[in-house]
C-alpha positions as a printed Julia matrix, in Angstrom:
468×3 Matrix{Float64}:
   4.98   10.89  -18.26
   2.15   13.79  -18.11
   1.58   16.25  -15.73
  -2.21   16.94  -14.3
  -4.38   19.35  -16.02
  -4.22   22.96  -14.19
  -7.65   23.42  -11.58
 -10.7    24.64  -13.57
 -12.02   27.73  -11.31
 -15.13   28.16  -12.83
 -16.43   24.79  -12.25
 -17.76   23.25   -9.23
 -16.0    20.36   -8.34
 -17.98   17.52   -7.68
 -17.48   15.1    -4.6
 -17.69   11.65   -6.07
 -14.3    10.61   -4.21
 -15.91   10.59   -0.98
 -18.81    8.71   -2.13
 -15.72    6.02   -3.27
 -14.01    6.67   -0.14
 -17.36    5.57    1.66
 -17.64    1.98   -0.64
 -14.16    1.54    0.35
 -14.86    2.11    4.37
 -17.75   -0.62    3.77
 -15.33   -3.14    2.42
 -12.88   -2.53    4.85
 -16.11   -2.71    7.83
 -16.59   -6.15    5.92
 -12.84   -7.55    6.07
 -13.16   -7.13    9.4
 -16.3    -8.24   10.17
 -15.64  -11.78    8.7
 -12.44  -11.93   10.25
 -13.02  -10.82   13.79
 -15.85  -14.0    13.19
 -13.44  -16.37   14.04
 -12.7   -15.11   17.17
 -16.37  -15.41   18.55
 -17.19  -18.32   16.76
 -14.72  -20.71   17.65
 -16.21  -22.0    20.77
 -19.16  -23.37   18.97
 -16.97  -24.24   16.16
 -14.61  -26.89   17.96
 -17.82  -27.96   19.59
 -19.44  -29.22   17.11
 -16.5   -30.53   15.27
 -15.41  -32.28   18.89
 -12.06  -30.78   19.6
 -10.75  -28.63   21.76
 -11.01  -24.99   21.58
  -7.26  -24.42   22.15
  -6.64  -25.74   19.07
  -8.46  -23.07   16.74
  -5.21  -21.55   16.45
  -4.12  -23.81   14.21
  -6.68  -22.8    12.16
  -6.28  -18.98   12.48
  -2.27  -19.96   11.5
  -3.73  -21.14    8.23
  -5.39  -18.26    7.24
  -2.76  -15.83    8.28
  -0.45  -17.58    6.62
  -2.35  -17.64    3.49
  -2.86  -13.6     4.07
   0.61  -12.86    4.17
   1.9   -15.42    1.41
  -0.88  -13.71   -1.49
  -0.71  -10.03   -0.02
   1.85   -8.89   -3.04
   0.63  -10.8    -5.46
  -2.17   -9.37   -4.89
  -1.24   -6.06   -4.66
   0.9    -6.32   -7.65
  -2.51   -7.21   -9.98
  -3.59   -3.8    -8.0
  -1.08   -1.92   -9.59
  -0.85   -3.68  -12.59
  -4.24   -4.02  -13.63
  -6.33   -1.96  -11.3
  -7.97   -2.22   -8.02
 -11.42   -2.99   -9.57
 -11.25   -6.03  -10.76
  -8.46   -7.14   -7.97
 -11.15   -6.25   -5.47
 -13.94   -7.76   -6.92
 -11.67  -11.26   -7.09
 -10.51  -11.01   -3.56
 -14.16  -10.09   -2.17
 -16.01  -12.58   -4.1
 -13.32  -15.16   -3.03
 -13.24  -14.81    0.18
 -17.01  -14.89    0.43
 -17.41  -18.33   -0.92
 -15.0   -19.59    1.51
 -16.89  -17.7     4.56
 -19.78  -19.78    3.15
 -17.83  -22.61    3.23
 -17.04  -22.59    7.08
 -20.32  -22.8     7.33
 -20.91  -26.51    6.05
 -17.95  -27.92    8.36
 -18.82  -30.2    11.24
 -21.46  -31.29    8.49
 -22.01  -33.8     5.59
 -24.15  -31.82    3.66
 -21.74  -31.31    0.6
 -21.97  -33.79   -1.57
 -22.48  -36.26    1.45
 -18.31  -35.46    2.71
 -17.97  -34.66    6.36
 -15.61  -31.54    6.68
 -13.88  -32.26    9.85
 -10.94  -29.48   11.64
  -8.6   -30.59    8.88
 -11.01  -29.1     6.01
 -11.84  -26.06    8.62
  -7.76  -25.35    8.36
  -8.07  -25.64    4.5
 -11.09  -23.72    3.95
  -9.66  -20.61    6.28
  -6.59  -21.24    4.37
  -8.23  -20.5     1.29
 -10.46  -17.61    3.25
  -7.12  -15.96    3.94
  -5.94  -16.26    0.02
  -9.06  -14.27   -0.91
  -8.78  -11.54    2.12
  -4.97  -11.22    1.02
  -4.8    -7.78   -0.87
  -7.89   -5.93    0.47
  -5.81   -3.22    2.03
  -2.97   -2.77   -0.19
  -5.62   -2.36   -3.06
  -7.58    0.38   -1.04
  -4.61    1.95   -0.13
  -4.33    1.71   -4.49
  -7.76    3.26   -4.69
  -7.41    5.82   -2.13
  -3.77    7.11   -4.58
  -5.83    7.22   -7.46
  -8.36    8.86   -5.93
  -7.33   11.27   -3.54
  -4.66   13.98   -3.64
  -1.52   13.45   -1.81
  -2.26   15.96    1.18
  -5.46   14.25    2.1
  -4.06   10.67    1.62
  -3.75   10.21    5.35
  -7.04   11.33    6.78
  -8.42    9.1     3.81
  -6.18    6.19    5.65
  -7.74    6.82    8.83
 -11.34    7.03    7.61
 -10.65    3.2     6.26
  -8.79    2.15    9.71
 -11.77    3.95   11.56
 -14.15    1.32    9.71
 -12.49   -1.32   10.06
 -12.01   -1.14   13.94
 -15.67    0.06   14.37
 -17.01   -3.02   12.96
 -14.25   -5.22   14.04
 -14.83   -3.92   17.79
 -18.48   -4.38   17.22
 -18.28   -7.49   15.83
 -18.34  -10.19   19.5
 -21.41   -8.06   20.18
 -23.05   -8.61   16.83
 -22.47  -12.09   17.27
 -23.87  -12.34   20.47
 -26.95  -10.14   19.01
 -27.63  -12.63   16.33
 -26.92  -16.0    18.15
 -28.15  -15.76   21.5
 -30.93  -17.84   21.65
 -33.13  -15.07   23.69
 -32.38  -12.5    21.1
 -32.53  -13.19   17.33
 -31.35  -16.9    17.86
 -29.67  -18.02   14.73
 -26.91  -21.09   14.68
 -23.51  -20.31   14.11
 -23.5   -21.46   10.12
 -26.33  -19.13    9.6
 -24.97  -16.18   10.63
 -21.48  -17.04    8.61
 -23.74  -17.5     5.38
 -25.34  -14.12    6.35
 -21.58  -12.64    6.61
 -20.73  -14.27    3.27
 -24.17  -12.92    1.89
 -23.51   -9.64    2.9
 -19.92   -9.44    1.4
 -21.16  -10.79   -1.99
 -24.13   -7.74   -1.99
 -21.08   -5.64   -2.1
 -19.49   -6.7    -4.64
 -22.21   -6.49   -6.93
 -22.72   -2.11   -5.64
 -18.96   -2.29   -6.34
 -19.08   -3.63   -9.97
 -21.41   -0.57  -10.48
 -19.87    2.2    -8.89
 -16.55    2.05   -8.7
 -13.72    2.81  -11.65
  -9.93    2.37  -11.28
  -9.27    6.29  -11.51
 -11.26    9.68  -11.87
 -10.68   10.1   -15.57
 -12.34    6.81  -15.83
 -15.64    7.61  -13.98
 -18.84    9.43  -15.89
 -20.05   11.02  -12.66
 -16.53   13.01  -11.53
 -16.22   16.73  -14.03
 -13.06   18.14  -14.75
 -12.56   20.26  -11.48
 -12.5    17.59   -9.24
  -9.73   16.04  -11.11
  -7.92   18.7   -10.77
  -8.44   19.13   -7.85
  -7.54   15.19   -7.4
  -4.42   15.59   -9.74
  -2.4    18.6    -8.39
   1.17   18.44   -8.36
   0.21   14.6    -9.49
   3.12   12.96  -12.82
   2.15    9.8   -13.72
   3.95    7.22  -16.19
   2.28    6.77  -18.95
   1.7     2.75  -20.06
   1.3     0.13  -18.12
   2.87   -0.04  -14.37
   6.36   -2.0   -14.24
   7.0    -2.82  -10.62
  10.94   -2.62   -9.99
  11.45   -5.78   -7.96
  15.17   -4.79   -7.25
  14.65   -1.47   -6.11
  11.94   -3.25   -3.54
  14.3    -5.58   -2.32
  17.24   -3.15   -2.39
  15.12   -0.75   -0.37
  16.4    -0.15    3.32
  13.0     2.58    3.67
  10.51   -0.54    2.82
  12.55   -2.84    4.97
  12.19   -0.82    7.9
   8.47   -0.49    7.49
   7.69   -4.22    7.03
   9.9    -4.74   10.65
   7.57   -1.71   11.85
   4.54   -3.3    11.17
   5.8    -6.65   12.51
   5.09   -4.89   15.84
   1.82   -4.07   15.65
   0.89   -7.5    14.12
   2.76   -9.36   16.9
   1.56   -7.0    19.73
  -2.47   -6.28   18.21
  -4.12  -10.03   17.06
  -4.15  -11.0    20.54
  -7.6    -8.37   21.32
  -9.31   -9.46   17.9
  -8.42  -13.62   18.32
  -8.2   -14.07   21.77
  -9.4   -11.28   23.67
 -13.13  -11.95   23.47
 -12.73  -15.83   24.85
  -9.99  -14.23   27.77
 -12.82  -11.91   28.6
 -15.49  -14.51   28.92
 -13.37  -17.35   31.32
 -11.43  -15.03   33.16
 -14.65  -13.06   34.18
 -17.09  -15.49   34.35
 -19.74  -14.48   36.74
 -20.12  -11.54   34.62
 -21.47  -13.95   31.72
 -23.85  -15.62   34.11
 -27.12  -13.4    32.31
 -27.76  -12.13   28.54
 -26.85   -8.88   29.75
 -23.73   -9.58   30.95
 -22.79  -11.79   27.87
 -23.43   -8.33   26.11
 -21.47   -6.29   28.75
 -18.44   -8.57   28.41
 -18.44   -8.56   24.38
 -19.12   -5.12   24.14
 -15.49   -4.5    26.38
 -13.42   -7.04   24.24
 -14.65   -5.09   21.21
 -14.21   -1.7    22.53
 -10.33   -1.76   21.92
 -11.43   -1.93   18.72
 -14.15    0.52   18.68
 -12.34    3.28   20.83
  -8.76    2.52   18.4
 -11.22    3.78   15.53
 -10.54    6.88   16.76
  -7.11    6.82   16.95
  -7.16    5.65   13.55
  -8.66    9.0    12.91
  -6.32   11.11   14.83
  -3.29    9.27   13.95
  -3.94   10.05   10.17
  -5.33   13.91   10.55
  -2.8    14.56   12.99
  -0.15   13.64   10.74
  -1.59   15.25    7.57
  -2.36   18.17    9.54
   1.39   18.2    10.82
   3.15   18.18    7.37
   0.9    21.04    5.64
   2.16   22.92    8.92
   5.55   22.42    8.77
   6.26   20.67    5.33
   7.83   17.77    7.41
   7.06   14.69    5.98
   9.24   12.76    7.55
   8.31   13.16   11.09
   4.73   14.18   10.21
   4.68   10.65   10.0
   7.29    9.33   12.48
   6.36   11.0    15.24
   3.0     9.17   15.63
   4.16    6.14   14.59
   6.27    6.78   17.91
   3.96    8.27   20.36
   2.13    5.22   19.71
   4.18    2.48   20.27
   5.27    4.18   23.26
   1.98    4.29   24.71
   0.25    0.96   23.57
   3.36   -0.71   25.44
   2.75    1.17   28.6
  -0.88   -0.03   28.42
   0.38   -3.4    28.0
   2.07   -3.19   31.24
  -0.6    -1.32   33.29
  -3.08   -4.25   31.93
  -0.51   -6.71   33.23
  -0.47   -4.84   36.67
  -3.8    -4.71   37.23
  -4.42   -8.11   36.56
  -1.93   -9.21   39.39
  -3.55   -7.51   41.73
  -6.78   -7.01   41.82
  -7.27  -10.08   39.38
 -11.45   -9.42   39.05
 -11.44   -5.86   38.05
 -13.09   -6.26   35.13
 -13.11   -2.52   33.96
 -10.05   -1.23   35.26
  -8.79   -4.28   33.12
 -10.68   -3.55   29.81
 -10.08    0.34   30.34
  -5.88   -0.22   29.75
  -6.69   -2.41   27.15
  -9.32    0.14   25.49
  -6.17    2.75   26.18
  -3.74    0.36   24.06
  -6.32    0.07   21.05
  -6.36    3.21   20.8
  -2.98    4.27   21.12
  -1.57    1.36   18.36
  -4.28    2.69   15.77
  -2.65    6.38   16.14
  -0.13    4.35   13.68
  -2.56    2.79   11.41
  -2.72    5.81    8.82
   0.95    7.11    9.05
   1.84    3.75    8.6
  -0.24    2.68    5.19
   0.35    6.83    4.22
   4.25    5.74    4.21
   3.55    3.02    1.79
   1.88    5.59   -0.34
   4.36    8.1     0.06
   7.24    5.77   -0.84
   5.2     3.51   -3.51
   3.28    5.83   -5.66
   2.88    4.06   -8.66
   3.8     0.99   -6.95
   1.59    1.93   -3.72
  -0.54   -1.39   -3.98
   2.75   -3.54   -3.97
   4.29   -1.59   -1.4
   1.55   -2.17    0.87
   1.2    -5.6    -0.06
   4.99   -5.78    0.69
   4.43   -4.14    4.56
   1.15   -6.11    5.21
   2.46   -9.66    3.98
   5.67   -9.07    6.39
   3.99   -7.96    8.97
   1.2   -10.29    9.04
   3.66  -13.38    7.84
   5.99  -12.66   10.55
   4.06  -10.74   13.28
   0.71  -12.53   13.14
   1.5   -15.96   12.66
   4.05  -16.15   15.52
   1.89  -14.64   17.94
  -0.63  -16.68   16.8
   1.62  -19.97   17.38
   3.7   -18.36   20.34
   0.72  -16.76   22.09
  -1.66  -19.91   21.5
   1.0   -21.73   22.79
   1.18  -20.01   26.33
  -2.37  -19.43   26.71
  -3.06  -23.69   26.58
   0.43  -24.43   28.9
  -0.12  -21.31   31.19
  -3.95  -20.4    31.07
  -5.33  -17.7    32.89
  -3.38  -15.01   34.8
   0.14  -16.4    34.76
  -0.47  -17.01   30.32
  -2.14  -13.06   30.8
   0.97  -11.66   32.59
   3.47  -13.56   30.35
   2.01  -12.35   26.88
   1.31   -8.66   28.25
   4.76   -7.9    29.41
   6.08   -9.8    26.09
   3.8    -7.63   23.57
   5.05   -4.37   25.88
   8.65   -5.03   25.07
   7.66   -5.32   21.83
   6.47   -2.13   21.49
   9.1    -0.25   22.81
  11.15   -1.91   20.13
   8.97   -0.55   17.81
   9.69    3.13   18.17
  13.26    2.37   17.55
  12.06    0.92   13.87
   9.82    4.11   13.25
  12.96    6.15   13.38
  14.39    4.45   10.67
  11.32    5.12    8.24
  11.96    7.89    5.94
   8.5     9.18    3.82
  10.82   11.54    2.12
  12.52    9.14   -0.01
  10.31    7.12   -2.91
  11.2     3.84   -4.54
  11.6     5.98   -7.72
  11.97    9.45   -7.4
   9.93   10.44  -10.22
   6.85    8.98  -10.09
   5.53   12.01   -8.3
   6.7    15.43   -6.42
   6.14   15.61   -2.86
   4.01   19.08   -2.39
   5.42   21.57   -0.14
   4.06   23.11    3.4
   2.65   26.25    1.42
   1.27   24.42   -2.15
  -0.93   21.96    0.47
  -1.8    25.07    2.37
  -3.42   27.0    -0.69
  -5.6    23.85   -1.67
């Protein structure tokens, strides 16, 4: 192992990180972007294919399915052989299998009708190729970034992601409205798939697995990059037994079952709730807008508790030198309050059933107060993984997403077709705030403080993060 080179004083640092840290924040705008797709889309989907719309959650099973099952994998070739070239496979997968969604309801490949069953394989497949996006940023963002700025970097990528992932049912309305730019449902998938493949090809250019490796970064931002920073020399070895041995990682993968099981419901189902349970509102172009523009803003106002959450916490530890609840207690605070919004969202709808903003404005308030955990959450993976941070992550986001997503996807799809409306509204609500609450009980299990191996790197102190 090696330690980092001492800072060079004389030397202006250069800043290329944060021109990384910005290609990073347009993947992870793009992951969402084709994802949150789905959930606008599936109306004229099952149209056109001639089944009914509450069975697209069958096909949203598929792909989160396939997300969990690849998301170590895939964050194992992070660690192994670098996020580059993971990335670039993963984009440039999934992007041919957006594409794809375009062509079903059609015969235009080859003269083959792709029917719902090929829609389930093809978002099968998408979800194979979205499988490892975040664990290898969260890769990137350790090679790149020193260890007391790892969680505001978080929270800049969970910002993204929820900006464009809010903004997303208003996008689509924006380019498929047939008074405003008018384009069919396939076309603006190909345009999604487009845009995803023009990033891989800035990517390819830019973008090198760590700072010794890039032309453009001098020796004083490394340094900079590298304080306090041992790493093992050779090739990563991920220690599969410590992993599985690991109480710490098992409490964070049950952690981040709770936001998976308590979240999916505003990106998949939100935007369709909005529309039938408020449906004189969608009765002109501007109130289409109106209406997607409130099931996004969960999304768009949780960006900024993406931010918080992860300078909050950084902020807390260089104060105090507290890791461990520099992390937990945000984590907590939360839960906490994402499962009280649940509630008040359930109490508003029973009585005064057409309040339409008092409505969206508790469900805004639980966006926001879920993404405070967004950063601590990945920043413990990083904490605890190090070396390994890309498995680790793939580890949290594959449980979470395997066991969280998918069952709300099947439980909650489930009640919404046998108890539509506001008896399926008032049953999932009060479910996802129990939920919640069980969730701060997990964070207090999470300790940052302890790593899978303890010397892949040594935690800085209140004071050494305070003098950089």
């Amino acid at each position: 192992m090696t330690a980092a080179p001492a800072p060079v004083p004389d030397q202006p640092p250069t800043r290329t990180r944060y021109w990384v840290l910005f290609l990073l924040c347009l993947l992870a705008m793009i992951t969402y972007m084709d994802r949150a797709a789905n959930g606008s889309a599936k109306k004229a989907i099952m149209e056109d294919l001639g089944v009914k719309e509450d069975d697209f959650f069958w096909v949203l099973i598929a792909f989160q399915l396939a997300y969990a099952m690849f998301e170590i994998p895939s964050g194992w070739l992070g660690d192994t052989r670098g996020p580059r070239s993971t990335l670039l496979r993963v984009v440039l997968w999934w992007s041919l299998f957006v594409g794809l969604t375009g062509f079903v309801g059609t015969s235009y490949l080859g003269g083959v009708y792709l029917g719902f069953t090929a829609l389930i394989v093809i978002q099968f497949f998408f979800g194979v190729g979205e499988a490892g996006a975040f664990p290898n940023i969260a890769k990137a963002l350790y090679n790149w970034f020193p260890a007391a700025d790892r969680g505001f970097a978080k929270s800049i990528i969970w910002m993204s992601a929820r900006f464009m992932g809010g903004l997303t049912p208003m996008l689509w309305i924006l380019l498929t409205d047939k008074s405003l730019a008018g384009l069919y449902w396939r076309e603006a998938m190909w345009l999604f798939a487009g845009v995803a493949a023009l990033w891989c090809a800035v990517f390819y250019l830019v973008f090198r697995n760590k700072p010794s490796e890039h032309p453009l970064v001098n020796e004083a931002e490394r340094a900079e990059i590298d304080v306090g920073r041992i790493e093992t020399k050779g090739q990563v070895r991920v220690p599969w037994g410590k992993l599985v041995r690991s109480r710490n990682l098992w409490a964070i993968c049950f952690m981040y079952v709770v936001t998976n099981y308590c979240w999916y419901f505003l990106m998949y189902f939100l935007p369709r709730t909005m529309q039938t349970e408020f449906k004189s509102w969608t009765d002109t172009t501007g109130g289409k807008l109106l209406v997607a523009l409130l099931a996004g803003c969960p999304l768009l106002i949780g960006m900024f508790g993406c931010l918080l959450g992860g300078t909050l916490s950084d902020r807390y530890i260089r104060r105090t030198g507290d890791r461990k609840w520099g992390r937990r207690l945000f984590g907590m605070i939360g839960y906490g309050g994402a499962g009280v919004c649940y509630f008040a969202a359930a109490g508003v709808k029973l009585a005064d059933p057409d309040n339409l903003f008092l409505f969206a404005f508790f469900l805004v308030l639980m966006g926001f107060m879920n993404d405070l955990i967004m950063a601590p959450a990945w920043a413990v993976c990083q904490d605890i993984g190090r070396d390994y941070a890309a498995t680790v992550s793939g580890a949290m986001n594959m449980f979470g997403n395997l066991v969280g997503a998918v069952s709300t996807l099947l439980v909650t799809g489930l009640i919404m077709k046998h108890y539509p409306g506001t008896e399926g509204i008032l049953i999932c609500f009060t479910m996802y705030g129990i939920v919640y609450f069980i969730g701060v009980g997990f964070w207090l299990l999470i300790d940052p403080t302890k790593p899978i191996e303890d010397h892949a790197e040594p935690v800085t102190t209140a004071e050494e993060e305070q003098t950089r």
